[in-house]
Short mmCIF file of C-alpha atoms (C1' of nucleotides) in Angstrom, two decimals:
data_model
loop_
_atom_site.label_atom_id
_atom_site.label_comp_id
_atom_site.label_asym_id
_atom_site.label_seq_id
_atom_site.Cartn_x
_atom_site.Cartn_y
_atom_site.Cartn_z
CA MET A 25 0.12 -0.14 0.14
CA ALA A 26 2.79 2.72 0.14
CA GLN A 27 6.91 2.84 1.17
CA THR A 28 8.50 0.23 3.69
CA LYS A 29 11.85 0.34 5.27
CA LYS A 30 14.13 -1.02 3.65
CA ASP A 31 16.38 -3.13 5.00
CA ASP A 32 19.55 -1.49 2.89
CA VAL A 33 18.41 2.30 4.47
CA ARG A 34 18.67 0.92 7.78
CA THR A 35 22.64 -1.06 7.38
CA LYS A 36 23.36 2.66 6.21
CA ILE A 37 21.78 3.66 8.89
CA VAL A 38 24.09 1.92 11.19
CA GLU A 39 26.80 1.17 9.74
CA SER A 40 26.62 5.37 9.77
CA ALA A 41 26.80 5.03 13.25
CA ARG A 42 29.76 2.84 14.07
CA ASN A 43 32.06 5.02 11.88
CA GLU A 44 29.99 8.47 13.82
CA PHE A 45 30.79 7.16 16.82
CA GLN A 46 33.80 4.78 16.88
CA ASP A 47 34.96 8.97 15.14
CA HIS A 48 34.01 11.59 18.46
CA GLY A 49 32.48 9.31 20.65
CA TYR A 50 29.38 9.28 21.41
CA ALA A 51 27.70 12.18 23.63
CA ALA A 52 29.86 13.79 20.40
CA SER A 53 28.45 12.85 17.56
CA THR A 54 25.13 14.16 15.88
CA ILE A 55 22.01 12.50 14.39
CA ARG A 56 23.15 14.87 11.53
CA GLY A 57 26.04 13.76 10.79
CA ILE A 58 25.26 9.82 11.14
CA ALA A 59 21.76 10.78 8.64
CA LYS A 60 24.96 12.65 6.56
CA ARG A 61 27.27 10.12 6.25
CA ALA A 62 24.58 7.81 5.14
CA GLY A 63 22.71 9.69 3.12
CA ILE A 64 19.46 10.79 4.00
CA SER A 65 17.44 13.25 5.81
CA THR A 66 18.39 14.06 9.57
CA SER A 67 14.32 13.43 10.49
CA ASN A 68 13.98 10.01 8.83
CA VAL A 69 16.52 8.51 10.85
CA TYR A 70 14.26 8.73 13.05
CA VAL A 71 11.92 6.39 10.94
CA TYR A 72 14.47 3.40 12.02
CA PHE A 73 15.23 3.82 15.36
CA GLU A 74 13.11 6.28 18.69
CA SER A 75 16.20 7.59 20.12
CA LYS A 76 20.32 7.98 19.98
CA LEU A 77 20.34 5.59 22.87
CA GLU A 78 18.42 3.12 20.78
CA LEU A 79 20.79 3.65 17.77
CA LEU A 80 23.57 2.70 20.28
CA PHE A 81 22.30 -1.31 21.67
CA ALA A 82 21.52 -1.57 18.07
CA ILE A 83 24.48 -1.91 17.08
CA TYR A 84 26.59 -2.62 20.53
CA ASP A 85 24.16 -6.10 21.00
CA PRO A 86 24.85 -8.03 18.43
CA TRP A 87 29.46 -6.68 18.53
CA LEU A 88 29.71 -7.48 22.70
CA ARG A 89 27.32 -10.60 21.81
CA ALA A 90 29.88 -11.16 19.51
CA GLN A 91 33.18 -10.05 20.36
CA ILE A 92 31.49 -12.58 23.73
CA LEU A 93 31.28 -15.66 20.87
CA GLN A 94 35.60 -15.21 20.11
CA LEU A 95 36.73 -15.47 23.64
CA GLU A 96 34.83 -18.45 23.88
CA ALA A 97 36.44 -20.06 21.13
CA GLN A 98 39.75 -18.23 21.26
CA ALA A 99 40.16 -19.31 24.72
CA ALA A 100 39.29 -22.87 23.73
CA GLU A 101 42.80 -23.46 23.02
CA ILE A 102 44.55 -22.30 25.82
CA ALA A 103 44.98 -25.69 26.76
CA ASP A 104 46.52 -24.24 30.64
CA PRO A 105 43.73 -22.84 33.50
CA LYS A 106 45.87 -20.51 34.76
CA GLU A 107 47.28 -18.78 31.31
CA ARG A 108 43.52 -19.01 30.05
CA LEU A 109 42.28 -17.86 32.46
CA ARG A 110 44.17 -14.54 32.69
CA ALA A 111 44.08 -14.07 29.05
CA ILE A 112 40.01 -14.71 29.89
CA ILE A 113 39.95 -11.02 31.94
CA ALA A 114 42.57 -9.83 30.00
CA THR A 115 40.38 -9.76 27.17
CA LEU A 116 37.73 -8.74 29.39
CA TRP A 117 38.84 -5.16 31.04
CA GLU A 118 41.91 -4.76 28.22
CA THR A 119 40.72 -5.36 24.67
CA PHE A 120 36.90 -4.64 24.70
CA PRO A 121 37.93 -1.04 25.99
CA ALA A 122 40.11 -0.69 23.00
CA ALA A 123 38.74 -2.54 20.99
CA ASP A 124 37.54 -1.11 18.00
CA GLY A 125 38.17 2.22 18.01
CA GLY A 126 36.91 2.41 22.07
CA PHE A 127 33.51 1.03 21.55
CA GLY A 128 33.56 -0.93 24.81
CA THR A 129 33.85 2.59 26.07
CA ILE A 130 31.88 4.40 24.27
CA PHE A 131 28.96 2.49 24.95
CA ILE A 132 29.87 3.31 28.88
CA GLU A 133 29.60 6.39 28.38
CA GLY A 134 25.81 5.87 26.31
CA LEU A 135 24.94 4.66 28.89
CA ALA A 136 25.65 7.54 31.41
CA VAL A 137 25.18 9.63 28.62
CA SER A 138 21.41 9.18 28.30
CA GLY A 139 20.60 5.97 30.63
CA ARG A 140 17.50 5.74 32.78
CA GLU A 141 15.71 2.70 31.70
CA GLY A 142 17.65 -0.57 32.91
CA GLN A 143 16.10 -2.60 31.42
CA TYR A 144 17.47 -2.57 27.84
CA SER A 145 20.85 -3.39 28.43
CA ARG A 146 20.17 -6.10 31.84
CA ASP A 147 19.67 -8.78 29.04
CA LEU A 148 22.15 -7.95 27.33
CA LEU A 149 24.68 -8.00 30.66
CA HIS A 150 23.07 -11.23 32.75
CA TRP A 151 23.70 -13.25 29.32
CA ALA A 152 26.84 -12.33 29.10
CA GLU A 153 28.08 -12.86 32.70
CA GLU A 154 26.35 -16.79 32.07
CA ARG A 155 28.44 -16.42 29.57
CA LEU A 156 31.53 -15.87 30.98
CA SER A 157 30.52 -17.08 34.60
CA THR A 158 31.43 -21.03 32.90
CA LEU A 159 34.68 -19.66 31.27
CA VAL A 160 36.47 -19.25 33.90
CA ALA A 161 34.80 -21.88 35.60
CA SER A 162 36.22 -24.00 33.45
CA CYS A 163 39.72 -23.03 35.05
CA VAL A 164 39.08 -22.74 38.37
CA PRO A 165 40.68 -25.31 40.40
CA GLN A 166 38.28 -28.56 41.97
CA GLU A 167 38.37 -27.43 45.16
CA ARG A 168 37.27 -24.46 44.71
CA ALA A 169 34.53 -24.40 41.91
CA ASP A 170 31.03 -24.37 44.51
CA GLN A 171 32.91 -20.61 45.18
CA PHE A 172 32.48 -19.68 41.24
CA SER A 173 29.43 -21.89 41.42
CA ASP A 174 27.10 -18.81 40.83
CA THR A 175 27.75 -15.66 38.17
CA ALA A 176 28.53 -13.56 41.05
CA PHE A 177 32.42 -13.36 39.93
CA ALA A 178 30.95 -13.12 36.61
CA HIS A 179 29.47 -9.66 37.68
CA ILE A 180 32.53 -8.15 39.48
CA LEU A 181 34.65 -8.65 36.24
CA PHE A 182 32.74 -7.32 34.84
CA MET A 183 31.52 -3.72 37.20
CA ALA A 184 35.42 -3.55 36.75
CA PHE A 185 35.40 -3.57 32.89
CA ASP A 186 32.79 -0.32 33.14
CA GLY A 187 35.39 1.34 35.30
CA PHE A 188 38.54 0.67 33.08
CA ALA A 189 36.13 0.77 29.80
CA LEU A 190 35.64 4.59 31.63
CA ASN A 191 39.06 5.06 32.38
CA TYR A 192 40.40 3.86 28.83
CA GLY A 193 38.18 6.30 27.32
CA LEU A 194 39.46 9.52 29.03
CA ILE A 195 42.85 9.03 30.16
CA GLY A 196 44.53 6.28 27.74
CA PRO A 197 45.58 2.54 27.67
CA SER A 198 46.17 1.46 31.54
CA ARG A 199 49.87 1.24 32.60
CA ARG A 200 49.38 -0.70 35.83
CA LEU A 201 46.22 -3.26 34.38
CA ASP A 202 49.48 -6.62 33.86
CA ARG A 203 50.03 -6.34 37.76
CA CYS A 204 46.24 -5.86 38.84
CA LEU A 205 45.83 -9.43 36.32
CA ASP A 206 48.70 -10.84 38.04
CA LEU A 207 47.54 -10.14 41.02
CA ILE A 208 43.52 -11.44 40.91
CA VAL A 209 44.35 -14.15 37.96
CA ASP A 210 47.18 -15.88 41.95
CA LEU A 211 44.12 -15.29 43.30
CA ILE A 212 42.07 -17.44 41.97
CA VAL A 213 44.32 -20.29 40.83
CA SER A 214 47.80 -20.15 43.30
CA ASP A 215 46.90 -23.38 44.50
CA PHE A 216 48.33 -24.24 41.79
CA GLU A 217 51.59 -22.97 41.97
CA THR A 218 52.35 -23.40 45.61
CA MET B 2 39.48 48.74 42.66
CA ALA B 3 36.05 46.24 42.21
CA GLN B 4 33.94 43.64 43.46
CA THR B 5 35.76 41.13 44.52
CA LYS B 6 34.51 37.03 44.08
CA LYS B 7 32.31 36.71 47.05
CA ASP B 8 32.39 33.62 49.59
CA ASP B 9 29.62 33.89 49.93
CA VAL B 10 28.28 33.44 45.88
CA ARG B 11 30.47 31.13 45.64
CA THR B 12 28.88 28.62 47.90
CA LYS B 13 25.50 29.03 47.14
CA ILE B 14 26.24 27.73 44.15
CA VAL B 15 27.80 24.91 45.60
CA GLU B 16 25.23 23.89 48.08
CA SER B 17 22.38 24.48 45.27
CA ALA B 18 24.41 22.26 42.52
CA ARG B 19 24.88 19.56 44.43
CA ASN B 20 21.25 19.44 45.52
CA GLU B 21 20.69 19.64 41.92
CA PHE B 22 22.75 17.26 40.40
CA GLN B 23 21.26 14.84 43.43
CA ASP B 24 17.47 15.83 42.01
CA HIS B 25 18.82 15.26 38.80
CA GLY B 26 21.33 13.62 37.81
CA TYR B 27 24.25 15.64 36.16
CA ALA B 28 23.16 15.37 32.44
CA ALA B 29 20.11 16.58 33.97
CA SER B 30 21.18 20.14 36.16
CA THR B 31 21.40 22.28 34.54
CA ILE B 32 23.63 25.88 34.00
CA ARG B 33 19.80 28.26 34.78
CA GLY B 34 18.30 25.89 37.38
CA ILE B 35 21.25 25.83 39.89
CA ALA B 36 22.04 29.17 39.29
CA LYS B 37 17.88 29.61 39.68
CA ARG B 38 17.97 28.10 42.92
CA ALA B 39 21.35 29.99 44.21
CA GLY B 40 19.73 32.95 43.51
CA ILE B 41 22.05 34.66 41.26
CA SER B 42 21.94 35.62 37.91
CA THR B 43 22.77 32.34 34.48
CA SER B 44 25.99 34.04 33.27
CA ASN B 45 27.18 34.61 37.26
CA VAL B 46 28.40 31.07 37.62
CA TYR B 47 30.59 31.24 34.89
CA VAL B 48 33.46 33.95 36.64
CA TYR B 49 33.18 31.68 39.66
CA PHE B 50 33.80 27.99 37.64
CA GLU B 51 34.81 27.37 34.10
CA SER B 52 32.81 25.70 33.60
CA LYS B 53 30.23 22.70 34.32
CA LEU B 54 32.30 19.42 34.92
CA GLU B 55 34.31 21.47 36.88
CA LEU B 56 32.05 22.69 39.08
CA LEU B 57 30.66 18.79 39.89
CA PHE B 58 34.89 18.95 40.44
CA ALA B 59 34.32 21.66 43.24
CA ILE B 60 31.54 19.36 44.59
CA TYR B 61 32.34 15.94 44.39
CA ASP B 62 36.63 16.16 45.14
CA PRO B 63 35.94 16.85 48.80
CA TRP B 64 32.81 14.91 49.66
CA LEU B 65 35.30 11.79 48.20
CA ARG B 66 37.93 13.28 50.59
CA ALA B 67 35.27 13.45 53.27
CA GLN B 68 34.50 9.46 52.96
CA ILE B 69 37.28 7.57 53.12
CA LEU B 70 38.99 9.80 55.83
CA GLN B 71 35.22 8.80 57.56
CA LEU B 72 35.69 5.13 56.80
CA GLU B 73 39.46 4.78 57.57
CA ALA B 74 37.40 5.79 60.97
CA GLN B 75 35.17 2.66 60.43
CA ALA B 76 37.28 0.70 59.38
CA ALA B 77 39.75 1.26 62.42
CA GLU B 78 36.99 0.39 65.37
CA ILE B 79 36.76 -3.93 63.76
CA ALA B 80 39.23 -5.56 64.84
CA ASP B 81 38.72 -9.48 63.40
CA PRO B 82 40.06 -8.79 59.71
CA LYS B 83 38.10 -11.08 57.86
CA GLU B 84 35.51 -8.67 58.77
CA ARG B 85 36.97 -5.12 58.13
CA LEU B 86 38.01 -6.48 54.28
CA ARG B 87 34.25 -6.72 53.35
CA ALA B 88 32.96 -3.44 54.85
CA ILE B 89 35.50 -1.71 53.99
CA ILE B 90 34.57 -2.89 50.03
CA ALA B 91 30.48 -2.69 50.68
CA THR B 92 31.33 0.86 51.79
CA LEU B 93 33.49 1.17 48.01
CA TRP B 94 30.79 -0.81 46.58
CA GLU B 95 27.06 -0.65 48.51
CA THR B 96 27.39 2.39 50.80
CA PHE B 97 29.21 4.67 48.22
CA PRO B 98 27.33 4.57 44.92
CA ALA B 99 24.13 5.51 47.14
CA ALA B 100 25.84 7.31 49.10
CA ASP B 101 23.73 10.78 49.31
CA GLY B 102 21.71 10.62 46.63
CA GLY B 103 23.86 8.62 44.96
CA PHE B 104 26.15 11.24 43.97
CA GLY B 105 29.60 8.60 43.43
CA THR B 106 26.71 7.07 40.77
CA ILE B 107 26.21 11.28 39.58
CA PHE B 108 30.21 12.08 39.63
CA ILE B 109 30.99 9.25 37.50
CA GLU B 110 28.56 9.93 34.97
CA GLY B 111 30.00 13.38 34.66
CA LEU B 112 33.48 11.94 34.38
CA ALA B 113 31.60 10.14 31.36
CA VAL B 114 28.72 12.75 29.78
CA SER B 115 31.55 16.23 29.60
CA GLY B 116 34.99 13.97 30.46
CA ARG B 117 37.45 14.24 28.02
CA GLU B 118 40.72 15.97 29.81
CA GLY B 119 41.25 12.89 32.71
CA GLN B 120 44.54 14.93 34.03
CA TYR B 121 41.40 16.26 36.34
CA SER B 122 40.65 13.45 38.75
CA ARG B 123 43.71 11.43 38.51
CA ASP B 124 45.36 13.10 40.91
CA LEU B 125 42.05 12.17 43.32
CA LEU B 126 41.81 8.17 41.90
CA HIS B 127 45.63 8.08 42.55
CA TRP B 128 45.00 9.67 46.22
CA ALA B 129 41.67 7.35 47.02
CA GLU B 130 44.02 4.31 46.04
CA GLU B 131 46.45 5.14 48.11
CA ARG B 132 44.18 5.32 50.62
CA LEU B 133 41.98 2.30 50.54
CA SER B 134 45.19 0.22 49.52
CA THR B 135 46.65 0.71 53.72
CA LEU B 136 43.67 0.36 54.94
CA VAL B 137 43.66 -3.32 53.11
CA ALA B 138 46.18 -4.50 53.59
CA SER B 139 46.00 -4.04 57.43
CA CYS B 140 43.63 -6.71 56.26
CA VAL B 141 45.41 -9.28 54.60
CA PRO B 142 47.17 -12.19 56.59
CA GLN B 143 51.15 -11.95 56.73
CA GLU B 144 51.81 -14.64 53.74
CA ARG B 145 49.87 -12.61 51.53
CA ALA B 146 51.22 -9.12 52.32
CA ASP B 147 53.87 -9.28 49.05
CA GLN B 148 50.98 -9.20 46.86
CA PHE B 149 49.11 -6.21 48.18
CA SER B 150 52.01 -4.34 48.59
CA ASP B 151 51.58 -2.13 45.43
CA THR B 152 48.18 -0.18 44.51
CA ALA B 153 47.24 -3.48 42.54
CA PHE B 154 43.84 -4.71 44.73
CA ALA B 155 42.87 -0.70 45.64
CA HIS B 156 42.54 0.21 41.29
CA ILE B 157 40.76 -2.90 40.84
CA LEU B 158 38.11 -2.35 43.69
CA PHE B 159 37.65 1.08 42.64
CA MET B 160 37.07 -0.44 38.51
CA ALA B 161 34.64 -1.83 40.04
CA PHE B 162 33.09 1.05 41.96
CA ASP B 163 32.89 3.24 37.97
CA GLY B 164 30.62 -0.38 37.95
CA PHE B 165 28.54 -0.85 40.46
CA ALA B 166 28.14 2.88 41.54
CA LEU B 167 27.15 3.39 36.99
CA ASN B 168 24.76 0.14 36.92
CA TYR B 169 23.12 1.49 40.77
CA GLY B 170 22.17 4.71 38.42
CA LEU B 171 20.32 2.99 36.13
CA ILE B 172 18.87 -0.16 37.47
CA GLY B 173 18.37 0.42 40.96
CA PRO B 174 21.14 -1.42 44.18
CA SER B 175 21.78 -4.82 43.21
CA ARG B 176 19.94 -7.92 45.12
CA ARG B 177 23.81 -9.97 43.69
CA LEU B 178 26.19 -7.36 45.91
CA ASP B 179 26.21 -9.77 48.82
CA ARG B 180 27.69 -12.34 46.95
CA CYS B 181 30.56 -10.46 45.55
CA LEU B 182 31.45 -9.13 48.17
CA ASP B 183 31.69 -13.12 49.86
CA LEU B 184 33.45 -13.77 47.34
CA ILE B 185 36.18 -12.06 46.62
CA VAL B 186 36.28 -11.91 51.65
CA ASP B 187 37.05 -15.05 50.35
CA LEU B 188 39.41 -15.21 47.53
CA ILE B 189 41.49 -12.74 50.63
CA VAL B 190 41.18 -13.62 53.19
CA SER B 191 40.49 -17.52 53.38
CA ASP B 192 43.32 -19.15 54.99
CA PHE B 193 41.98 -18.10 58.25
CA GLU B 194 39.86 -20.49 57.86
CA THR B 195 41.58 -23.38 56.83
"C1'" DC C 5 35.43 61.57 51.89
"C1'" DC C 6 35.25 61.25 47.14
"C1'" DC C 7 35.91 59.56 43.22
"C1'" DC C 8 36.98 55.67 39.20
"C1'" DA C 9 39.42 52.06 37.68
"C1'" DT C 10 37.15 47.33 37.69
"C1'" DA C 11 35.31 43.39 38.36
"C1'" DA C 12 30.59 41.03 39.12
"C1'" DA C 13 26.43 40.41 38.26
"C1'" DC C 14 22.94 41.36 34.66
"C1'" DG C 15 19.93 39.45 30.24
"C1'" DA C 16 20.03 38.39 26.06
"C1'" DA C 17 21.66 36.14 21.62
"C1'" DC C 18 24.78 32.46 19.31
"C1'" DG C 19 25.30 28.06 18.00
"C1'" DT C 20 24.45 23.57 18.47
"C1'" DT C 21 21.67 19.76 20.02
"C1'" DG C 22 17.92 15.66 19.94
"C1'" DT C 23 13.55 15.63 18.84
"C1'" DT C 24 9.15 16.34 15.84
"C1'" DC C 25 5.85 18.40 12.34
"C1'" DG C 26 4.06 18.97 7.94
"C1'" DT C 27 4.06 18.45 3.24
"C1'" DT C 28 6.30 16.14 -0.36
"C1'" DT C 29 7.08 11.55 -2.47
"C1'" DA C 30 7.52 7.27 -3.55
"C1'" DT C 31 4.54 2.18 -3.99
"C1'" DG C 32 2.55 -1.72 -3.43
"C1'" DG C 33 -2.08 -3.89 -3.18
"C1'" DG C 34 -6.62 -4.17 -5.55
"C1'" DC D 10 -3.28 2.03 -12.90
"C1'" DC D 11 -4.88 3.71 -9.38
"C1'" DC D 12 -3.71 5.48 -4.22
"C1'" DA D 13 -4.42 4.79 0.52
"C1'" DT D 14 -0.58 4.30 3.31
"C1'" DA D 15 4.04 5.45 5.69
"C1'" DA D 16 8.80 6.79 3.66
"C1'" DA D 17 11.29 11.07 3.01
"C1'" DC D 18 13.04 15.35 4.17
"C1'" DG D 19 13.43 20.53 4.87
"C1'" DA D 20 12.12 23.50 8.65
"C1'" DA D 21 10.55 24.26 12.89
"C1'" DC D 22 10.95 23.22 18.47
"C1'" DA D 23 12.54 23.55 23.11
"C1'" DA D 24 16.15 22.77 25.82
"C1'" DC D 25 21.28 23.32 26.65
"C1'" DG D 26 25.78 24.96 27.59
"C1'" DT D 27 27.90 28.84 27.53
"C1'" DT D 28 29.70 33.93 25.13
"C1'" DC D 29 29.14 38.63 24.79
"C1'" DG D 30 28.32 44.19 25.85
"C1'" DT D 31 27.08 46.11 29.75
"C1'" DT D 32 25.99 47.50 33.60
"C1'" DT D 33 26.07 48.44 37.95
"C1'" DA D 34 29.09 47.91 43.30
"C1'" DT D 35 32.56 48.52 44.66
"C1'" DG D 36 37.79 49.17 47.30
"C1'" DG D 37 41.85 50.90 46.86
"C1'" DG D 38 44.28 56.20 45.76
"C1'" DG D 39 43.86 60.98 45.68
#
DNA sequence: CCCCATAAACGAACGTTGTTCGTTTATGGG
DNA sequence: CCCATAAACGAACAACGTTCGTTTATGGGG
């Protein structure tokens, strides 16, 4: 009966927004800039996305899920549990904040700026913590398995990810991160060494 | 030779800003609202503070320092090391984000929104981590003292504080926090029990 | 004690922003 | 081949942080 929403327009908006966010961060990116880069009018963006924040989620959700799945694949190839655990946490605290132009950082920025509606990100966070928890459990010595039977540790890791991502955006790569990784890994699998 | 900046005007601005931030958060607070509440004109705020972000720092810096000093006093009265450690981390992850209308949360929000100039907050973060590190060291068993001789653990605690503060602002108090506290404390002083 | 240079204080304005509105234009089912 | 419908558009709205030009109060020098 009328025009229909076109997948290629939606894709163009998403791609344009991803580039703008990576170039300028969330707050400094404008809907006008995103629309211009996509080759459409400013107001037409709102035909496809309700708000700037929803646009960010549309990019971040699949991005994080892909990152987690990729992390699982990489971890599976590391035989030593201690080494594997270190790689997992290093990915979360070091790689993610810096990856793809600091995208982890940009999402945290967007959440802090626009957010007052937790429900959006809650499902994603739970999913990610569940996967991360399973991953961590595979690195923990048997006698401590019961301590890691729920998602509490993964929750702590993710909360700290928020902090590292924020700091990465404000200051840049942390020089103390290696020491933090050594410490947290030692706290968990030190029994293997002694 | 002319009018001088008046301490009571400056104080009124700070008090007004503190109330506005607590009522509406950082991004939703306006300079106009702060000025009106302080009983002065909008532009006069800029005679006393360079920007909205600097105004936030002027409030947050002494606030955090006072909170840390108060934490030190409270911790000193807890004899049992394990209990003391739990109280310290609980204060950082649970009390701080919620205290004074979520002020810890509001600062993280402000940093994420306006921040591109890490130097401002860097000194404060280092100071806080130094104090926190000393505090934590007093709870750690002797045989693990070398692991806690630097600020790495305090840094992790603060990074996670960022996450908990952010989540408190977006979702509200975490129900899983007790489990996280149990876990992190057990990881550090479990030797005392077994 | 009285100026007056100076800077606080002010109202208006600037340049942006995210978002909405009214209109035009393209299109897919009858 | 229509035409109701919704995509697409340009202009406008309301609100923001910040700046500007002017007015007004004041503290040190005569």
